mmCIF file of C-alpha atoms in Angstrom:
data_model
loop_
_atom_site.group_PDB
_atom_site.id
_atom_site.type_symbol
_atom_site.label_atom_id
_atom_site.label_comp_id
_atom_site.label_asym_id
_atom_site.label_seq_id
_atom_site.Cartn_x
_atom_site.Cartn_y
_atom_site.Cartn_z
ATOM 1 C CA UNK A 1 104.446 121.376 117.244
ATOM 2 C CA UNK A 2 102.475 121.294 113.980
ATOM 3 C CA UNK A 3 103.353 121.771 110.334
ATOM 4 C CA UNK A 4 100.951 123.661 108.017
ATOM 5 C CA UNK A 5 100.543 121.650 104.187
ATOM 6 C CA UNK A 6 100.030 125.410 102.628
ATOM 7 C CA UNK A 7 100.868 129.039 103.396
ATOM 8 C CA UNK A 8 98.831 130.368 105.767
ATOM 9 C CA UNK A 9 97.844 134.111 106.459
ATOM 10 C CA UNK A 10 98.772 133.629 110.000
ATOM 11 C CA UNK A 11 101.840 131.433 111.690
ATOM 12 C CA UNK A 12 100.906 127.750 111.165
ATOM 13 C CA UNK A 13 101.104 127.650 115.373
ATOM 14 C CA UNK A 14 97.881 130.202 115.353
ATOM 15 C CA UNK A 15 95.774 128.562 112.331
ATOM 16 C CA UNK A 16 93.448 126.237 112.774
ATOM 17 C CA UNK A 17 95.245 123.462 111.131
ATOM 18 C CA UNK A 18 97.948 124.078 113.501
ATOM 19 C CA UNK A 19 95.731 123.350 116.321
ATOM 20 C CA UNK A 20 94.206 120.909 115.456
ATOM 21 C CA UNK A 21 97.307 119.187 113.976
ATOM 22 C CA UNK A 22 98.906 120.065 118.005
ATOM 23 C CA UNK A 23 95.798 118.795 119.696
ATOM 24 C CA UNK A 24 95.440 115.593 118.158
ATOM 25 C CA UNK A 25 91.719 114.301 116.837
ATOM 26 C CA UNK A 26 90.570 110.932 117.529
ATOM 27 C CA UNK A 27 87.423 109.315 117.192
ATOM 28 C CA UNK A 28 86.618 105.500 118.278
ATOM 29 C CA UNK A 29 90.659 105.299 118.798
ATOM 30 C CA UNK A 30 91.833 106.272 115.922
ATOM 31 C CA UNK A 31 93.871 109.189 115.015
ATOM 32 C CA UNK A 32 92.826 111.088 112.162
ATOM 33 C CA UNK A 33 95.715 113.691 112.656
ATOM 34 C CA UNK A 34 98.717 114.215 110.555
ATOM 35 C CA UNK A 35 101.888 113.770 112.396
ATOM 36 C CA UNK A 36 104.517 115.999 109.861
ATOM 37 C CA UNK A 37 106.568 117.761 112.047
ATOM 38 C CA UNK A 38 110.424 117.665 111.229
ATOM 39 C CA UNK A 39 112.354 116.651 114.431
ATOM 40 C CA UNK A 40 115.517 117.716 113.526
ATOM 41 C CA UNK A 41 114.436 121.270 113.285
ATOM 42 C CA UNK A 42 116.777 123.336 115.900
ATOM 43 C CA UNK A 43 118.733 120.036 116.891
ATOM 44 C CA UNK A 44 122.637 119.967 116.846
ATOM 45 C CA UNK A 45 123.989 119.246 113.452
ATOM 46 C CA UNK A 46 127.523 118.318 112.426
ATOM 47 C CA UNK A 47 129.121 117.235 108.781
ATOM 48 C CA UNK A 48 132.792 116.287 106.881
ATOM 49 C CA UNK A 49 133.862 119.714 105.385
ATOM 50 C CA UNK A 50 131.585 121.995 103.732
ATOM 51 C CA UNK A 51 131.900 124.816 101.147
ATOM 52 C CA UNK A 52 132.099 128.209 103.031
ATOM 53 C CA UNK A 53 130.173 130.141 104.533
ATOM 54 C CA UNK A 54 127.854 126.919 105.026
ATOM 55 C CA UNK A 55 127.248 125.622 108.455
ATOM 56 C CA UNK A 56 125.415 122.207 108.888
ATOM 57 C CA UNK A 57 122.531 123.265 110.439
ATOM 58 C CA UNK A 58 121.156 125.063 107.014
ATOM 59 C CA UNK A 59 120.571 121.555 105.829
ATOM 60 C CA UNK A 60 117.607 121.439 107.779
ATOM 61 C CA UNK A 61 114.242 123.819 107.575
ATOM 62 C CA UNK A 62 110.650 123.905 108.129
ATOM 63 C CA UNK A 63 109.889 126.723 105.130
ATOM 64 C CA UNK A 64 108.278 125.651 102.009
ATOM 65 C CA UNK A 65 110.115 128.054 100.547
ATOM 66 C CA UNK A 66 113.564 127.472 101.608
ATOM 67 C CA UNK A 67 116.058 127.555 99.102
ATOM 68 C CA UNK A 68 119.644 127.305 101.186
ATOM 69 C CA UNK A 69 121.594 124.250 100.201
ATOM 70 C CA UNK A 70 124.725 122.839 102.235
ATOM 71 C CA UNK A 71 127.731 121.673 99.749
ATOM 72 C CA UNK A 72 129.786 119.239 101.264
ATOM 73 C CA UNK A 73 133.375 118.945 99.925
ATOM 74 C CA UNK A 74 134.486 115.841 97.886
ATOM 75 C CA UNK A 75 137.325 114.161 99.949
ATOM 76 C CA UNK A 76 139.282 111.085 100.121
ATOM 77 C CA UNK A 77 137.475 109.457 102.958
ATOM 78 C CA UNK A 78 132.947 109.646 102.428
ATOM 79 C CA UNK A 79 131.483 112.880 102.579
ATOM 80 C CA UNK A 80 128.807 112.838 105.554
ATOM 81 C CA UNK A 81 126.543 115.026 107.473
ATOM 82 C CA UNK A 82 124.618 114.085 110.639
ATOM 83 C CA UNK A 83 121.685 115.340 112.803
ATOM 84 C CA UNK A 84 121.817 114.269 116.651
ATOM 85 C CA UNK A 85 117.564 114.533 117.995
ATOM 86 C CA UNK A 86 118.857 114.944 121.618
ATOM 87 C CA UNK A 87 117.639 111.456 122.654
ATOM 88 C CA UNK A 88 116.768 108.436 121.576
ATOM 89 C CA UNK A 89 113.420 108.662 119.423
ATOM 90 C CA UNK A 90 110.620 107.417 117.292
ATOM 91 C CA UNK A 91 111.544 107.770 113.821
ATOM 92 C CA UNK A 92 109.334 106.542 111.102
ATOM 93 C CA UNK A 93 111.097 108.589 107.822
ATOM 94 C CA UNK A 94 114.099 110.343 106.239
ATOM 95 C CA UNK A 95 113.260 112.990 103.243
ATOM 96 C CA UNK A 96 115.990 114.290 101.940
ATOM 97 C CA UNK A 97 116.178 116.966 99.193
ATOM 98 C CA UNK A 98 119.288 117.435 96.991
ATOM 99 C CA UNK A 99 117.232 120.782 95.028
ATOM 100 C CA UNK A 100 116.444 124.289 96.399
ATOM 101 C CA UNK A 101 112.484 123.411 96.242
ATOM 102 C CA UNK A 102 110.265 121.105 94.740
ATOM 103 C CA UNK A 103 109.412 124.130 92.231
ATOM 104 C CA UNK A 104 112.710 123.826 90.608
ATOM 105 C CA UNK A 105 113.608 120.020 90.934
ATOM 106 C CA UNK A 106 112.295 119.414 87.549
ATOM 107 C CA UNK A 107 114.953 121.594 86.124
ATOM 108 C CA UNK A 108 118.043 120.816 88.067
ATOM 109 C CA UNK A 109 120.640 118.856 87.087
ATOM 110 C CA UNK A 110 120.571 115.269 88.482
ATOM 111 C CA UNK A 111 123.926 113.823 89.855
ATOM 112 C CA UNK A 112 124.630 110.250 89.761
ATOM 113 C CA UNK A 113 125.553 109.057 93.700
ATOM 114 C CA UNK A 114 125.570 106.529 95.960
ATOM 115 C CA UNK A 115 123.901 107.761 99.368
ATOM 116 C CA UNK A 116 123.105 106.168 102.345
ATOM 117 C CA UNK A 117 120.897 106.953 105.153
ATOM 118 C CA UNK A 118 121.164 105.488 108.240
ATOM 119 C CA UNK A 119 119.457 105.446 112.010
ATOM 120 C CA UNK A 120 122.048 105.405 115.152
ATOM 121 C CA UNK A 121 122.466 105.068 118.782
ATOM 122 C CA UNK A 122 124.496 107.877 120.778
ATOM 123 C CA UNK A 123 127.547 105.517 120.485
ATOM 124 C CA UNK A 124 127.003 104.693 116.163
ATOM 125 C CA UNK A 125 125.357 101.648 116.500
ATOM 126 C CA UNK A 126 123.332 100.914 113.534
ATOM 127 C CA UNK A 127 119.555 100.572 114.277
ATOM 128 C CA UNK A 128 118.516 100.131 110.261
ATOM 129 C CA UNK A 129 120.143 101.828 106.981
ATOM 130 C CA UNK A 130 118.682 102.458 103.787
ATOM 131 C CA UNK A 131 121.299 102.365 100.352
ATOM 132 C CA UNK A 132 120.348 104.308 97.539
ATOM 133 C CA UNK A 133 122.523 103.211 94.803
ATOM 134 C CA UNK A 134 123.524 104.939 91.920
ATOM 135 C CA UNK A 135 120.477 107.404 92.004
ATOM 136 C CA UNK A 136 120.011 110.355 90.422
ATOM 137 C CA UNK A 137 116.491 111.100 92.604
ATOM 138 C CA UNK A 138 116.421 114.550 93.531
ATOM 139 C CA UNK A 139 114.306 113.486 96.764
ATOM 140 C CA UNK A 140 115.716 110.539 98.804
ATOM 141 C CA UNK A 141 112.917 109.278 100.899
ATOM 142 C CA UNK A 142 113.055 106.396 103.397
ATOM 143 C CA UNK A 143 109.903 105.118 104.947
ATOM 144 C CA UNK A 144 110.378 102.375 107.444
ATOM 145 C CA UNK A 145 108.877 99.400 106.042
ATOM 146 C CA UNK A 146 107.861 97.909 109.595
ATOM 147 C CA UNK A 147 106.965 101.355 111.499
ATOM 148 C CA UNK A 148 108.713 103.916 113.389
ATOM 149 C CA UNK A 149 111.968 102.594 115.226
ATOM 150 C CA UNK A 150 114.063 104.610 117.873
ATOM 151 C CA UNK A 151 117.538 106.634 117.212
ATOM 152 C CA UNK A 152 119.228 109.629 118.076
ATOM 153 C CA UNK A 153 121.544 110.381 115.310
ATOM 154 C CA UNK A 154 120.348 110.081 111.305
ATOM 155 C CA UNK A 155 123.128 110.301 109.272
ATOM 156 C CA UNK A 156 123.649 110.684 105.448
ATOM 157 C CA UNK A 157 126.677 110.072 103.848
ATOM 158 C CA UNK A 158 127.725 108.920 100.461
ATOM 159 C CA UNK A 159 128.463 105.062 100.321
ATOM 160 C CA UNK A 160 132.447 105.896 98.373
ATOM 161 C CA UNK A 161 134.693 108.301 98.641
ATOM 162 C CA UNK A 162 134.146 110.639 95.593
ATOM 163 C CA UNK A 163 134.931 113.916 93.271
ATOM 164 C CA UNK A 164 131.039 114.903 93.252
ATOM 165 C CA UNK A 165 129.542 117.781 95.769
ATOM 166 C CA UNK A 166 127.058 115.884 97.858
ATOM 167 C CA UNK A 167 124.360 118.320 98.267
ATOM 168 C CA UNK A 168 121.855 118.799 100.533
ATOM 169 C CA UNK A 169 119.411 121.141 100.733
ATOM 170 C CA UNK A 170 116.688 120.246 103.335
ATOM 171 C CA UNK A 171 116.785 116.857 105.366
ATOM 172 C CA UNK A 172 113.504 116.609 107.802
ATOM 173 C CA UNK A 173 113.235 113.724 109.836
ATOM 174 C CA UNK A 174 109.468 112.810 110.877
ATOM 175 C CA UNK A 175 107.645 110.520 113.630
ATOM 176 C CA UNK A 176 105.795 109.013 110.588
ATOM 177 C CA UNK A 177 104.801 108.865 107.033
ATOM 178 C CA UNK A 178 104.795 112.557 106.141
ATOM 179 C CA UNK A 179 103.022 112.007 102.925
ATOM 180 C CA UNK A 180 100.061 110.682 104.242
ATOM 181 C CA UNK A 181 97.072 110.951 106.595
ATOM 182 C CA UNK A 182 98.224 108.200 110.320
ATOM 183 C CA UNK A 183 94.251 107.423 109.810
ATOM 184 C CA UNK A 184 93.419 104.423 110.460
ATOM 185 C CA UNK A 185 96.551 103.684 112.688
ATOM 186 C CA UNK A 186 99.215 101.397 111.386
ATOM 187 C CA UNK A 187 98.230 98.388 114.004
ATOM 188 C CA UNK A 188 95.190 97.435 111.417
ATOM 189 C CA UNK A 189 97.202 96.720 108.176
ATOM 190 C CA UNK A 190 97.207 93.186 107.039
ATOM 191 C CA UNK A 191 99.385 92.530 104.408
ATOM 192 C CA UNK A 192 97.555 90.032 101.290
ATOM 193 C CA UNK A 193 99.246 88.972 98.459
ATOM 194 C CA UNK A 194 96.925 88.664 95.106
ATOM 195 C CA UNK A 195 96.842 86.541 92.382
ATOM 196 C CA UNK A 196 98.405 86.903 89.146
ATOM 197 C CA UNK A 197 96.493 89.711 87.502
ATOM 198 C CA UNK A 198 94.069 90.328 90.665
ATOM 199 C CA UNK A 199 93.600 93.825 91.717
ATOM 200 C CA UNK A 200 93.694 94.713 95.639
ATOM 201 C CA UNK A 201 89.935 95.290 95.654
ATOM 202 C CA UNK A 202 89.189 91.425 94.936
ATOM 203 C CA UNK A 203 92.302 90.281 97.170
ATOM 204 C CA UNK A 204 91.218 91.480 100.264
ATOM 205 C CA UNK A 205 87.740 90.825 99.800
ATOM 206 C CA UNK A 206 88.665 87.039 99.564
ATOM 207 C CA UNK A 207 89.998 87.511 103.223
ATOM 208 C CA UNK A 208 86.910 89.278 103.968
ATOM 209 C CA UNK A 209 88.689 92.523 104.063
ATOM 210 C CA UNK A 210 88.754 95.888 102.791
ATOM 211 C CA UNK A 211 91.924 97.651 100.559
ATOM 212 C CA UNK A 212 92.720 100.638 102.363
ATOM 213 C CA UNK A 213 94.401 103.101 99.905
ATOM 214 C CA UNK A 214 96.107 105.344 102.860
ATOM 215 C CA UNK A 215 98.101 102.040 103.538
ATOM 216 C CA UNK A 216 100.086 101.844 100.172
ATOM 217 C CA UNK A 217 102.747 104.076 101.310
ATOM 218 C CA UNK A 218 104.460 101.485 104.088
ATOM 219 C CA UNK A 219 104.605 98.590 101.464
ATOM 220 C CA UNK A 220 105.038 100.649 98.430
ATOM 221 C CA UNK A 221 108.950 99.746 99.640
ATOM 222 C CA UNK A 222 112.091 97.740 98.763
ATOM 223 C CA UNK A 223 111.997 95.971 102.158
ATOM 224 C CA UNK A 224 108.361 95.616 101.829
ATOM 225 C CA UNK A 225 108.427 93.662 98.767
ATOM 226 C CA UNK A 226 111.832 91.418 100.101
ATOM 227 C CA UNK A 227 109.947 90.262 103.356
ATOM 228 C CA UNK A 228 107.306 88.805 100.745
ATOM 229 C CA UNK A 229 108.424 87.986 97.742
ATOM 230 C CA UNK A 230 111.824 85.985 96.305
ATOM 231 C CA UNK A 231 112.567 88.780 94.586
ATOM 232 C CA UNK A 232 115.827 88.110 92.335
ATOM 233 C CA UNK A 233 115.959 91.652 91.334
ATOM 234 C CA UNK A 234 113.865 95.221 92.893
ATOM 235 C CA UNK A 235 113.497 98.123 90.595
ATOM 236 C CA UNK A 236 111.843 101.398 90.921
ATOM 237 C CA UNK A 237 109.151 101.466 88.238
ATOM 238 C CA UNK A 238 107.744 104.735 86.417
ATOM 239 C CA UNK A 239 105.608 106.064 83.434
ATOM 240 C CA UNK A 240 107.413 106.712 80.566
ATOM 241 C CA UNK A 241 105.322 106.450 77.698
ATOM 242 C CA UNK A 242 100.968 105.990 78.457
ATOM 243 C CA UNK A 243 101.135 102.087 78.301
ATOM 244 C CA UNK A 244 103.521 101.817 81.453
ATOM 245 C CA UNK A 245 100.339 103.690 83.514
ATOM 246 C CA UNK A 246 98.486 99.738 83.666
ATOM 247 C CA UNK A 247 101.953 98.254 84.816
ATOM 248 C CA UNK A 248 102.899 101.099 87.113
ATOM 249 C CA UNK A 249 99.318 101.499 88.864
ATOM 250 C CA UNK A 250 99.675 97.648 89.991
ATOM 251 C CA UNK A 251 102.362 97.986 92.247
ATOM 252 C CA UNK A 252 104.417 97.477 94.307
ATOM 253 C CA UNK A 253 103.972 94.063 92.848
ATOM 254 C CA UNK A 254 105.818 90.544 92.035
ATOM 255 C CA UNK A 255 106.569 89.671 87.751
ATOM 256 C CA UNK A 256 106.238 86.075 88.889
ATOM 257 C CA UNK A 257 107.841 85.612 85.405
ATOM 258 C CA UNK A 258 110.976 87.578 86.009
ATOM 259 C CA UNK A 259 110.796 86.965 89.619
ATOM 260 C CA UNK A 260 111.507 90.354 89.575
ATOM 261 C CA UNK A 261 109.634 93.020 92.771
ATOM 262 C CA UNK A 262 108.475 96.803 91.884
ATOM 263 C CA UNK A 263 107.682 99.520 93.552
ATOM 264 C CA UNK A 264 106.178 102.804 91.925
ATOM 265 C CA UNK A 265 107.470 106.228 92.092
ATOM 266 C CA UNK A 266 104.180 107.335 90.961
ATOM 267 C CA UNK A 267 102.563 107.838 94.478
ATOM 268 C CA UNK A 268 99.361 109.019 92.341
ATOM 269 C CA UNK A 269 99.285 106.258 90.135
ATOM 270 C CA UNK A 270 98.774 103.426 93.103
ATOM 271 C CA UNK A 271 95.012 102.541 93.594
ATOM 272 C CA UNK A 272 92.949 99.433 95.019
ATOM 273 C CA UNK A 273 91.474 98.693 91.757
ATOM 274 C CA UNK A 274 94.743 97.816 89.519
ATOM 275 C CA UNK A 275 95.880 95.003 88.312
ATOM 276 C CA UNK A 276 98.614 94.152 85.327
ATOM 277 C CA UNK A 277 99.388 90.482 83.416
ATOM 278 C CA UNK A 278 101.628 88.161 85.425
ATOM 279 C CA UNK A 279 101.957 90.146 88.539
ATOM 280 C CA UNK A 280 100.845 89.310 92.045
ATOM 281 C CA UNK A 281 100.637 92.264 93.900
ATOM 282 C CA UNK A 282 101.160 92.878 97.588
ATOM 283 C CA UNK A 283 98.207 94.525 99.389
ATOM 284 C CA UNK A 284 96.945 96.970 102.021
ATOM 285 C CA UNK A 285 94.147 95.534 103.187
ATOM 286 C CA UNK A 286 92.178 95.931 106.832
ATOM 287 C CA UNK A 287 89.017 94.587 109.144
ATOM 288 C CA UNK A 288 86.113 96.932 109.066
ATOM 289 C CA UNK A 289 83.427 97.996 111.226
ATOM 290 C CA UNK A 290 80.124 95.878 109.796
ATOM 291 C CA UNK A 291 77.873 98.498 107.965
ATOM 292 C CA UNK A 292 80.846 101.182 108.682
ATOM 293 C CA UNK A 293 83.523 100.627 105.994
ATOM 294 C CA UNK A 294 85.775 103.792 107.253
ATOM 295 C CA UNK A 295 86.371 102.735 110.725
ATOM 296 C CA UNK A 296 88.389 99.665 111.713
ATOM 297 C CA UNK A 297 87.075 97.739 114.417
ATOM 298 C CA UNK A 298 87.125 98.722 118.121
ATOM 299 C CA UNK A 299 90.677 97.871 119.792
ATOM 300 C CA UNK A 300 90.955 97.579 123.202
ATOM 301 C CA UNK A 301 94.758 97.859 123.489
ATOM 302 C CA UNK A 302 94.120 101.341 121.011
ATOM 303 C CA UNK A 303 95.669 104.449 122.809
ATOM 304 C CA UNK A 304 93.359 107.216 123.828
ATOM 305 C CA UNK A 305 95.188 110.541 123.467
#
């Protein structure tokens, strides 16, 4: 199964992309393939009551351009809706989308909500949960901070019973990160906290390591920053004005003055090379191949697909 990043002239199954994306491409044991497929696509789907003529299953699709959002009804008891994959599986991430598209996100009306996600056995056994308090983010994403772990349901439900619509208008469920490349695999992160003001660049190269940018996403995390810092406090940082870009572009960091832990909603923003007054910043870093920064070293106990 493969998902196509762009609209292609032919079915993303018969592009090249596709194929390749199906195949898998490794070289010297590392997979250089992106792994977005949405595994609740055609899987049983059930919810608490829902505004007619909605069924449950229209809360998940594969089309970019899907614009079909489920309403679930405000009730006494939390609203909830939940996916069952079939069997127990790998799941590294939740996305889900409370606007028609991305397109239009910008202009819809945020709603204030507490929402949790949350990984289960067959029986409801919690395998890991993820709170998003009081949020008025459009896009709900949960990346597991310590790699893909295995469920069969993924639920989402709101954390109190409420007057608000929870809406829901795509929820895709991946093996991994979907927003970036699995290259180089997860086994060769080593997490290295900096200095006060020292960018990633210098604090891995005092381990004698590299910063690999394609890391960021798995500690740029709540439970990231809690396994390493005393954080008293965790906020989601963002731009607001052009002097936030120095603070924003050093995280997810530690304000060892606040004892206070970021992380940055400005995926574009996070680089190697930042670094901000009075933070110590937790970094991606990894071994490299001598004379051949892009390749991690040789692993014996790498999988050959």
């Amino acid at each position: 199964d493969a998902t196509c990043s762009y609209q292609p002239l032919v079915p993303c199954d018969a592009s090249l992309q596709g194929f390749i994306e199906r195949l898998g491409f490794y070289i010297n044991g590392q997979n250089f393939c992106r792994e977005s497929y949405n595994l609740a696509l055609n899987k049983s789907a059930t919810s608490s009551m829902l505004s007619p003529p909605h069924s449950a299953g229209e809360a998940v699709s594969n089309d970019k351009s899907h614009t079909m959002c489920v309403w679930l009804l405000p009730q006494r008891t939390p609203t909830w809706w939940r996916v069952d994959l079939g069997r127990m599986t790998l799941v590294g991430a939740v996305v889900v989308e409370r606007a028609p598209d991305r397109l239009v996100q910008s202009m819809w009306k945020p709603v204030m909500q507490q929402v949790r996600i949350s990984l289960l056995t067959t029986d409801e056994r919690v395998i890991a949960q993820r709170d998003f308090s009081n949020t008025e983010r459009l896009v709900l994403d949960w990346i597991l901070p310590k790699g893909p772990m295995k469920a069969q349901l993924v639920k989402v439900e709101t954390i109190e019973p409420g007057t608000r619509y929870l809406v829901l208008c795509n929820v895709a469920v991946y093996r991994d990160n979907p927003y970036s490349w699995t290259w180089p695999e997860r086994e060769h992160l080593r997490k290295v906290i900096s200095k006060v003001d020292q960018s990633c660049v210098d604090a891995c190269m005092a381990k004698k390591l590299i910063c690999e940018l394609q890391y960021f996403h798995m500690l740029n995390t709540e439970e990231a920053l809690k396994d390493q810092f005393p954080c008293s406090e965790i906020v989601e940082d963002q731009v607001l004005k052009p002097g936030d870009i120095e603070r924003v572009s050093a995280l997810p960091g530690y304000f060892t003055s606040q004892r206070k832990c970021a992380f940055s909603s400005e995926r574009m923003l996070i680089g190697c090379s930042g670094s901000s007054p009075g933070v110590q910043r937790l970094c991606p870093c990894r071994r490299y191949q001598s004379e051949q920064v892009a390749l991690a070293p040789f692993s014996e106990d790498t999988h050959h697909h």
